Amino acid sequence: MRTTNAHPAGEAARRWRAGLPGVLRQRSLVRAGLLLALAAAGYVASMVGAVWLPTFLGRTISLGLAPLFIGSLFVIGHDAAHNSFTPYIWLNRLLGRLVLLPAWHPYAAWVHAHNTLHHGGTNLRGKHPDFVPLTMEDYDRLPRWRRLLEKLYRSPLGPGLSYLISFYFGYLLFPRKERRPPLRRQFEWDRLLVCGFFALQVLGMYLLARHTSGLFLPPLAYAFFDVILPWVLWIQFMGFVSFIQHTHPRLAWYDDPAEWSFYHVQLKSSTHVVFPFPVERLFNNIMDHAAHHIDPAIPLYHLPQSQRLLEQSCEEHAAVIPWSLGQYWELCRICKLYDFQRHCWTDFEGHATSETGLPSLAFKGG
């Protein structure tokens, strides 16, 4: 027997959204400008420092900071794509295109995959684009190489690779025809823009490297290395973050639109993973995720207060998870495959690894 939607969670989310103070939806050009300036300056400084700093240690530290600023800019672009970063639609679209470039994410493809599919079908198989769990039957039908890849995807170090192959290549850069955004011309131009930005990055780093002594690689090789490595590290972290935002032993997935409902799922299948300070602030509050999913109009700089209000008013249903390495390891151990009939997680042999009837369970306990 299939479980039905837990209506109390959906109603609680509706009440929270209806009662949210209007000030928490107000967009500020000044705050947006300051956040953008800090992130952009940090990104440029870290990339330039990775070549120009006089010591190997300094260059290494600078290169290690670059993925953090790519992530910070990406979250700003994510907010702009939701039209919640600044008060002006045209400016949000312009900034969204520009600040997603260091992440090499084409704007039109991102808006379609994230805003339309991810938000419009959160944790609904057939619409949600990333980290959708397979069933035992799906897994058994796969060829051996693909089963091995799925095991890697669901390992602690696998989410970055899954994000890269399944989502980034499969939905953003080289999507099949049915996955492409409706604005096809914008999609093509945005892909060209990403390619052009990559070429400018390499050229700029090459010109800097030519005038720097003591590098361990020739200038052109060093330019490619310095451009690609921060992006690869950021993709790994992006995959990890995207994975834990909607995957947990007490979070349900759905394959039947009739039992899926928007508010219920945004609250009960979106997590707030609490990282030590200042990790959440460095990534512009992206982990205050349930509040963002219930109301994407909330700017990133108002998300912490909004999330606190959500957890106070919907305490039973809010998925608040203090992060630890052990907790993450356990999540990856439990959440391999999903049984949509029993609504529980299973291992690769089909044995239940979580409680059943997840949509109707409160997050706390168990």
Tab-separated table of C-alpha atoms in Angstrom:
chain	number	residue	atom	x	y	z
A	1	MET	CA	0.000	0.000	0.000
A	2	ARG	CA	1.337	3.416	-0.910
A	3	THR	CA	1.477	6.040	1.780
A	4	THR	CA	-0.407	9.303	1.292
A	5	ASN	CA	0.922	12.820	1.744
A	6	ALA	CA	1.343	13.978	5.309
A	7	HIS	CA	-0.954	16.974	5.055
A	8	PRO	CA	0.105	18.560	8.377
A	9	ALA	CA	3.602	19.229	6.972
A	10	GLY	CA	2.211	20.831	3.816
A	11	GLU	CA	-0.188	22.985	5.779
A	12	ALA	CA	2.571	24.010	8.193
A	13	ALA	CA	4.751	25.089	5.263
A	14	ARG	CA	1.859	27.050	3.740
A	15	ARG	CA	1.206	28.847	7.028
A	16	TRP	CA	4.882	29.710	7.416
A	17	ARG	CA	5.060	31.153	3.908
A	18	ALA	CA	1.829	33.128	4.355
A	19	GLY	CA	3.006	34.545	7.679
A	20	LEU	CA	6.566	35.372	6.647
A	21	PRO	CA	7.313	39.078	7.319
A	22	GLY	CA	7.425	41.011	4.046
A	23	VAL	CA	10.768	42.550	4.991
A	24	LEU	CA	12.418	39.143	4.506
A	25	ARG	CA	11.480	39.225	0.825
A	26	GLN	CA	12.817	42.718	0.227
A	27	ARG	CA	15.791	42.870	-2.125
A	28	SER	CA	18.581	45.340	-1.416
A	29	LEU	CA	20.809	46.728	-4.151
A	30	VAL	CA	23.393	47.834	-1.576
A	31	ARG	CA	23.668	44.476	0.171
A	32	ALA	CA	23.692	42.665	-3.147
A	33	GLY	CA	26.419	44.953	-4.456
A	34	LEU	CA	28.626	44.442	-1.397
A	35	LEU	CA	28.293	40.661	-1.536
A	36	LEU	CA	29.044	40.634	-5.241
A	37	ALA	CA	32.053	42.932	-4.886
A	38	LEU	CA	33.576	40.805	-2.106
A	39	ALA	CA	33.075	37.538	-3.966
A	40	ALA	CA	34.339	38.911	-7.288
A	41	ALA	CA	37.377	40.556	-5.695
A	42	GLY	CA	38.195	37.356	-3.821
A	43	TYR	CA	37.922	35.282	-6.990
A	44	VAL	CA	40.151	37.570	-9.051
A	45	ALA	CA	42.690	37.933	-6.235
A	46	SER	CA	42.899	34.184	-5.628
A	47	MET	CA	43.329	33.372	-9.322
A	48	VAL	CA	45.975	36.061	-9.839
A	49	GLY	CA	47.695	35.121	-6.583
A	50	ALA	CA	47.935	31.515	-7.737
A	51	VAL	CA	50.428	32.761	-10.366
A	52	TRP	CA	51.941	35.980	-9.069
A	53	LEU	CA	52.638	35.288	-5.408
A	54	PRO	CA	56.390	34.827	-4.931
A	55	THR	CA	56.354	31.555	-2.959
A	56	PHE	CA	55.035	28.089	-3.755
A	57	LEU	CA	53.125	28.035	-0.450
A	58	GLY	CA	51.462	31.362	-1.202
A	59	ARG	CA	50.448	30.250	-4.682
A	60	THR	CA	49.079	26.968	-3.320
A	61	ILE	CA	46.997	28.693	-0.643
A	62	SER	CA	45.680	31.171	-3.174
A	63	LEU	CA	44.744	28.380	-5.570
A	64	GLY	CA	43.014	26.548	-2.725
A	65	LEU	CA	40.871	29.603	-1.962
A	66	ALA	CA	39.670	29.980	-5.547
A	67	PRO	CA	36.999	27.209	-5.319
A	68	LEU	CA	35.462	28.983	-2.310
A	69	PHE	CA	34.999	32.149	-4.318
A	70	ILE	CA	33.688	30.224	-7.327
A	71	GLY	CA	31.083	28.791	-4.958
A	72	SER	CA	30.279	32.187	-3.486
A	73	LEU	CA	29.763	33.682	-6.950
A	74	PHE	CA	27.725	30.659	-7.985
A	75	VAL	CA	25.271	31.129	-5.105
A	76	ILE	CA	24.884	34.781	-6.091
A	77	GLY	CA	24.127	33.639	-9.635
A	78	HIS	CA	21.666	31.081	-8.272
A	79	ASP	CA	19.878	33.878	-6.395
A	80	ALA	CA	19.902	36.151	-9.434
A	81	ALA	CA	18.411	33.355	-11.550
A	82	HIS	CA	15.502	33.278	-9.081
A	83	ASN	CA	15.211	37.077	-9.467
A	84	SER	CA	15.741	37.469	-5.726
A	85	PHE	CA	19.204	39.052	-5.571
A	86	THR	CA	18.564	42.675	-6.581
A	87	PRO	CA	15.298	44.645	-7.036
A	88	TYR	CA	15.717	44.768	-10.852
A	89	ILE	CA	14.843	41.904	-13.191
A	90	TRP	CA	17.197	43.039	-15.970
A	91	LEU	CA	20.094	43.367	-13.524
A	92	ASN	CA	19.433	39.932	-12.024
A	93	ARG	CA	19.539	38.365	-15.489
A	94	LEU	CA	22.746	40.173	-16.397
A	95	LEU	CA	24.488	39.353	-13.115
A	96	GLY	CA	23.245	35.777	-13.239
A	97	ARG	CA	24.899	35.213	-16.595
A	98	LEU	CA	28.153	36.830	-15.522
A	99	VAL	CA	28.675	35.323	-12.074
A	100	LEU	CA	27.827	31.783	-13.236
A	101	LEU	CA	30.734	31.963	-15.682
A	102	PRO	CA	33.504	31.023	-13.198
A	103	ALA	CA	31.434	27.879	-12.495
A	104	TRP	CA	31.113	27.310	-16.287
A	105	HIS	CA	27.322	27.007	-15.967
A	106	PRO	CA	25.295	28.263	-18.979
A	107	TYR	CA	22.606	30.552	-17.600
A	108	ALA	CA	19.592	29.458	-19.694
A	109	ALA	CA	20.301	25.765	-19.139
A	110	TRP	CA	20.744	26.352	-15.408
A	111	VAL	CA	17.462	28.249	-15.109
A	112	HIS	CA	15.584	25.443	-16.853
A	113	ALA	CA	17.229	22.554	-14.983
A	114	HIS	CA	17.205	24.244	-11.579
A	115	ASN	CA	14.201	26.583	-11.438
A	116	THR	CA	11.820	24.572	-13.612
A	117	LEU	CA	12.813	20.951	-12.989
A	118	HIS	CA	14.515	20.923	-9.590
A	119	HIS	CA	12.153	23.360	-7.852
A	120	GLY	CA	9.101	22.350	-9.841
A	121	GLY	CA	9.578	18.634	-9.171
A	122	THR	CA	11.699	18.356	-6.045
A	123	ASN	CA	12.390	14.693	-5.210
A	124	LEU	CA	9.956	13.536	-7.917
A	125	ARG	CA	11.437	10.913	-10.204
A	126	GLY	CA	10.993	11.839	-13.846
A	127	LYS	CA	11.344	15.565	-13.192
A	128	HIS	CA	14.008	16.161	-10.542
A	129	PRO	CA	17.278	16.249	-12.514
A	130	ASP	CA	20.025	15.264	-10.071
A	131	PHE	CA	20.779	12.469	-7.571
A	132	VAL	CA	17.521	10.636	-8.262
A	133	PRO	CA	17.808	7.223	-6.568
A	134	LEU	CA	17.356	4.059	-8.600
A	135	THR	CA	15.062	1.225	-7.592
A	136	MET	CA	16.278	-2.348	-7.205
A	137	GLU	CA	14.661	-3.178	-10.573
A	138	ASP	CA	16.390	-0.198	-12.252
A	139	TYR	CA	19.735	-1.242	-10.801
A	140	ASP	CA	19.391	-4.881	-11.862
A	141	ARG	CA	18.715	-3.863	-15.476
A	142	LEU	CA	21.952	-1.891	-15.715
A	143	PRO	CA	25.059	-3.330	-17.378
A	144	ARG	CA	27.875	-4.263	-15.033
A	145	TRP	CA	29.950	-1.110	-15.717
A	146	ARG	CA	26.959	1.110	-14.983
A	147	ARG	CA	26.202	-0.711	-11.713
A	148	LEU	CA	29.802	-0.124	-10.654
A	149	LEU	CA	29.439	3.563	-11.551
A	150	GLU	CA	26.230	3.806	-9.501
A	151	LYS	CA	28.044	2.326	-6.511
A	152	LEU	CA	30.727	4.963	-6.960
A	153	TYR	CA	28.103	7.729	-7.227
A	154	ARG	CA	26.594	6.612	-3.904
A	155	SER	CA	29.939	6.417	-2.093
A	156	PRO	CA	31.214	9.270	0.119
A	157	LEU	CA	33.491	10.589	-2.658
A	158	GLY	CA	31.002	9.978	-5.475
A	159	PRO	CA	28.554	12.936	-5.483
A	160	GLY	CA	30.971	15.255	-7.284
A	161	LEU	CA	31.427	12.762	-10.115
A	162	SER	CA	27.669	12.177	-10.283
A	163	TYR	CA	27.020	15.922	-10.479
A	164	LEU	CA	29.636	16.289	-13.219
A	165	ILE	CA	28.511	13.421	-15.445
A	166	SER	CA	24.771	13.121	-14.836
A	167	PHE	CA	23.801	16.739	-14.197
A	168	TYR	CA	26.459	19.096	-15.561
A	169	PHE	CA	27.082	17.250	-18.832
A	170	GLY	CA	23.634	15.653	-19.010
A	171	TYR	CA	21.480	18.725	-18.329
A	172	LEU	CA	23.604	21.863	-18.646
A	173	LEU	CA	26.324	21.463	-21.243
A	174	PHE	CA	25.287	18.630	-23.567
A	175	PRO	CA	21.635	17.872	-22.788
A	176	ARG	CA	19.527	15.583	-24.931
A	177	LYS	CA	16.864	17.293	-26.985
A	178	GLU	CA	14.087	16.713	-24.454
A	179	ARG	CA	16.209	18.189	-21.652
A	180	ARG	CA	17.104	21.418	-23.399
A	181	PRO	CA	15.585	24.697	-22.221
A	182	PRO	CA	12.774	26.159	-24.333
A	183	LEU	CA	14.851	29.266	-25.142
A	184	ARG	CA	17.119	27.403	-27.540
A	185	ARG	CA	18.932	30.420	-28.973
A	186	GLN	CA	19.794	31.732	-25.509
A	187	PHE	CA	20.977	28.265	-24.564
A	188	GLU	CA	23.386	28.132	-27.521
A	189	TRP	CA	24.696	31.642	-26.889
A	190	ASP	CA	25.197	30.904	-23.195
A	191	ARG	CA	27.240	27.799	-24.013
A	192	LEU	CA	29.399	29.884	-26.340
A	193	LEU	CA	29.761	32.472	-23.592
A	194	VAL	CA	31.049	29.790	-21.207
A	195	CYS	CA	33.544	28.591	-23.829
A	196	GLY	CA	34.704	32.153	-24.445
A	197	PHE	CA	35.136	32.779	-20.724
A	198	PHE	CA	37.212	29.613	-20.379
A	199	ALA	CA	39.455	30.729	-23.243
A	200	LEU	CA	39.901	34.177	-21.649
A	201	GLN	CA	40.766	32.556	-18.314
A	202	VAL	CA	43.485	30.440	-19.897
A	203	LEU	CA	44.827	33.387	-21.904
A	204	GLY	CA	44.943	35.642	-18.854
A	205	MET	CA	46.684	33.055	-16.699
A	206	TYR	CA	49.128	32.299	-19.506
A	207	LEU	CA	50.096	35.962	-19.836
A	208	LEU	CA	50.621	36.184	-16.084
A	209	ALA	CA	52.623	32.948	-15.984
A	210	ARG	CA	54.941	34.152	-18.750
A	211	HIS	CA	56.151	36.923	-16.455
A	212	THR	CA	56.511	34.745	-13.351
A	213	SER	CA	59.619	32.781	-12.476
A	214	GLY	CA	59.844	29.635	-10.402
A	215	LEU	CA	56.735	27.876	-11.746
A	216	PHE	CA	56.906	24.087	-11.872
A	217	LEU	CA	55.233	23.875	-15.311
A	218	PRO	CA	55.616	25.733	-18.625
A	219	PRO	CA	53.385	28.859	-18.776
A	220	LEU	CA	50.645	27.376	-20.972
A	221	ALA	CA	50.452	24.136	-18.985
A	222	TYR	CA	50.427	26.107	-15.758
A	223	ALA	CA	47.596	28.291	-17.096
A	224	PHE	CA	45.428	25.243	-17.852
A	225	PHE	CA	46.289	23.691	-14.491
A	226	ASP	CA	45.399	26.843	-12.546
A	227	VAL	CA	42.112	27.281	-14.394
A	228	ILE	CA	40.924	23.672	-14.287
A	229	LEU	CA	41.971	22.557	-10.786
A	230	PRO	CA	39.875	25.120	-8.809
A	231	TRP	CA	36.854	24.281	-10.962
A	232	VAL	CA	37.284	20.533	-10.400
A	233	LEU	CA	37.543	21.064	-6.635
A	234	TRP	CA	34.470	23.266	-6.709
A	235	ILE	CA	32.478	20.712	-8.731
A	236	GLN	CA	33.318	18.067	-6.138
A	237	PHE	CA	32.028	20.298	-3.353
A	238	MET	CA	28.982	21.350	-5.384
A	239	GLY	CA	28.048	17.717	-5.912
A	240	PHE	CA	28.445	17.000	-2.204
A	241	VAL	CA	26.233	19.957	-1.246
A	242	SER	CA	23.534	19.159	-3.821
A	243	PHE	CA	23.486	15.535	-2.684
A	244	ILE	CA	23.001	16.186	1.029
A	245	GLN	CA	20.369	18.879	0.449
A	246	HIS	CA	17.781	16.294	-0.630
A	247	THR	CA	19.182	12.946	0.528
A	248	HIS	CA	18.886	11.572	4.047
A	249	PRO	CA	17.646	8.328	5.656
A	250	ARG	CA	14.423	10.094	6.728
A	251	LEU	CA	13.805	12.046	3.500
A	252	ALA	CA	11.355	10.567	0.993
A	253	TRP	CA	11.443	10.454	-2.808
A	254	TYR	CA	8.426	9.953	-5.085
A	255	ASP	CA	7.607	8.413	-8.434
A	256	ASP	CA	3.842	9.089	-8.421
A	257	PRO	CA	2.769	12.717	-9.009
A	258	ALA	CA	-0.573	11.905	-7.357
A	259	GLU	CA	1.080	11.452	-3.955
A	260	TRP	CA	3.564	14.303	-4.403
A	261	SER	CA	2.595	17.805	-3.274
A	262	PHE	CA	4.683	20.967	-3.481
A	263	TYR	CA	4.663	22.365	0.056
A	264	HIS	CA	4.860	19.008	1.776
A	265	VAL	CA	7.938	17.983	-0.214
A	266	GLN	CA	9.750	21.318	0.000
A	267	LEU	CA	9.593	21.127	3.787
A	268	LYS	CA	10.059	17.404	4.434
A	269	SER	CA	12.537	16.564	1.657
A	270	SER	CA	14.852	19.599	1.862
A	271	THR	CA	17.512	19.714	4.557
A	272	HIS	CA	19.236	22.345	6.631
A	273	VAL	CA	22.668	20.799	7.147
A	274	VAL	CA	24.377	22.874	9.827
A	275	PHE	CA	28.095	23.348	9.176
A	276	PRO	CA	30.547	24.941	11.599
A	277	PHE	CA	30.954	28.711	11.314
A	278	PRO	CA	31.943	30.284	8.936
A	279	VAL	CA	31.284	27.656	6.247
A	280	GLU	CA	27.622	28.581	5.754
A	281	ARG	CA	28.422	32.281	5.462
A	282	LEU	CA	31.266	31.673	2.996
A	283	PHE	CA	28.738	29.980	0.713
A	284	ASN	CA	26.127	32.697	1.143
A	285	ASN	CA	23.679	30.680	3.267
A	286	ILE	CA	22.953	28.064	0.610
A	287	MET	CA	22.436	25.424	3.318
A	288	ASP	CA	19.352	27.251	4.671
A	289	HIS	CA	17.690	25.213	2.005
A	290	ALA	CA	14.135	24.431	3.091
A	291	ALA	CA	13.268	28.117	3.484
A	292	HIS	CA	14.644	28.772	0.020
A	293	HIS	CA	12.647	25.903	-1.482
A	294	ILE	CA	9.354	26.930	0.090
A	295	ASP	CA	9.840	30.546	-0.997
A	296	PRO	CA	12.591	31.189	-3.608
A	297	ALA	CA	11.751	34.921	-3.488
A	298	ILE	CA	13.733	35.248	-0.232
A	299	PRO	CA	17.144	36.814	-0.970
A	300	LEU	CA	20.162	34.872	0.226
A	301	TYR	CA	20.987	37.557	2.804
A	302	HIS	CA	17.595	36.994	4.511
A	303	LEU	CA	17.717	33.195	4.468
A	304	PRO	CA	19.221	32.604	7.961
A	305	GLN	CA	16.424	34.514	9.711
A	306	SER	CA	13.796	32.927	7.456
A	307	GLN	CA	15.136	29.432	8.149
A	308	ARG	CA	15.081	30.062	11.919
A	309	LEU	CA	11.439	31.101	11.722
A	310	LEU	CA	10.655	28.009	9.668
A	311	GLU	CA	12.292	25.687	12.178
A	312	GLN	CA	10.459	27.333	15.054
A	313	SER	CA	7.032	27.075	13.401
A	314	CYS	CA	7.531	23.646	11.770
A	315	GLU	CA	9.852	22.046	14.302
A	316	GLU	CA	8.449	18.519	13.881
A	317	HIS	CA	8.949	18.460	10.120
A	318	ALA	CA	12.061	20.594	9.567
A	319	ALA	CA	15.085	18.485	8.617
A	320	VAL	CA	17.882	20.048	10.671
A	321	ILE	CA	21.100	18.022	10.544
A	322	PRO	CA	24.329	18.965	12.380
A	323	TRP	CA	27.001	17.892	9.918
A	324	SER	CA	29.765	15.516	10.865
A	325	LEU	CA	31.950	13.152	8.901
A	326	GLY	CA	30.387	10.172	10.673
A	327	GLN	CA	26.855	11.379	9.894
A	328	TYR	CA	27.742	11.818	6.228
A	329	TRP	CA	29.353	8.385	6.071
A	330	GLU	CA	26.201	6.843	7.558
A	331	LEU	CA	24.015	8.695	5.046
A	332	CYS	CA	26.039	7.261	2.168
A	333	ARG	CA	25.836	3.781	3.686
A	334	ILE	CA	22.047	3.868	4.015
A	335	CYS	CA	20.907	5.818	0.927
A	336	LYS	CA	21.862	3.553	-1.972
A	337	LEU	CA	18.575	2.670	-3.704
A	338	TYR	CA	14.955	3.633	-3.004
A	339	ASP	CA	11.820	1.501	-2.754
A	340	PHE	CA	8.940	3.716	-3.933
A	341	GLN	CA	6.333	1.146	-2.871
A	342	ARG	CA	7.457	0.838	0.753
A	343	HIS	CA	8.936	4.353	0.773
A	344	CYS	CA	12.269	3.416	2.289
A	345	TRP	CA	15.940	3.363	1.362
A	346	THR	CA	17.598	0.045	0.538
A	347	ASP	CA	21.052	-1.321	-0.109
A	348	PHE	CA	22.159	-2.683	-3.486
A	349	GLU	CA	20.618	-6.066	-2.624
A	350	GLY	CA	17.198	-4.545	-1.974
A	351	HIS	CA	17.260	-4.871	1.827
A	352	ALA	CA	15.617	-1.975	3.658
A	353	THR	CA	18.169	0.280	5.369
A	354	SER	CA	15.746	2.914	6.690
A	355	GLU	CA	12.278	3.034	8.190
A	356	THR	CA	9.358	2.530	5.805
A	357	GLY	CA	6.561	5.022	5.087
A	358	LEU	CA	8.961	7.989	5.098
A	359	PRO	CA	6.487	10.626	3.764
A	360	SER	CA	4.303	10.287	6.853
A	361	LEU	CA	7.093	10.257	9.445
A	362	ALA	CA	8.243	13.269	11.416
A	363	PHE	CA	11.887	14.080	10.805
A	364	LYS	CA	12.875	13.910	14.459
A	365	GLY	CA	13.325	10.557	16.155
A	366	GLY	CA	13.918	7.133	14.676
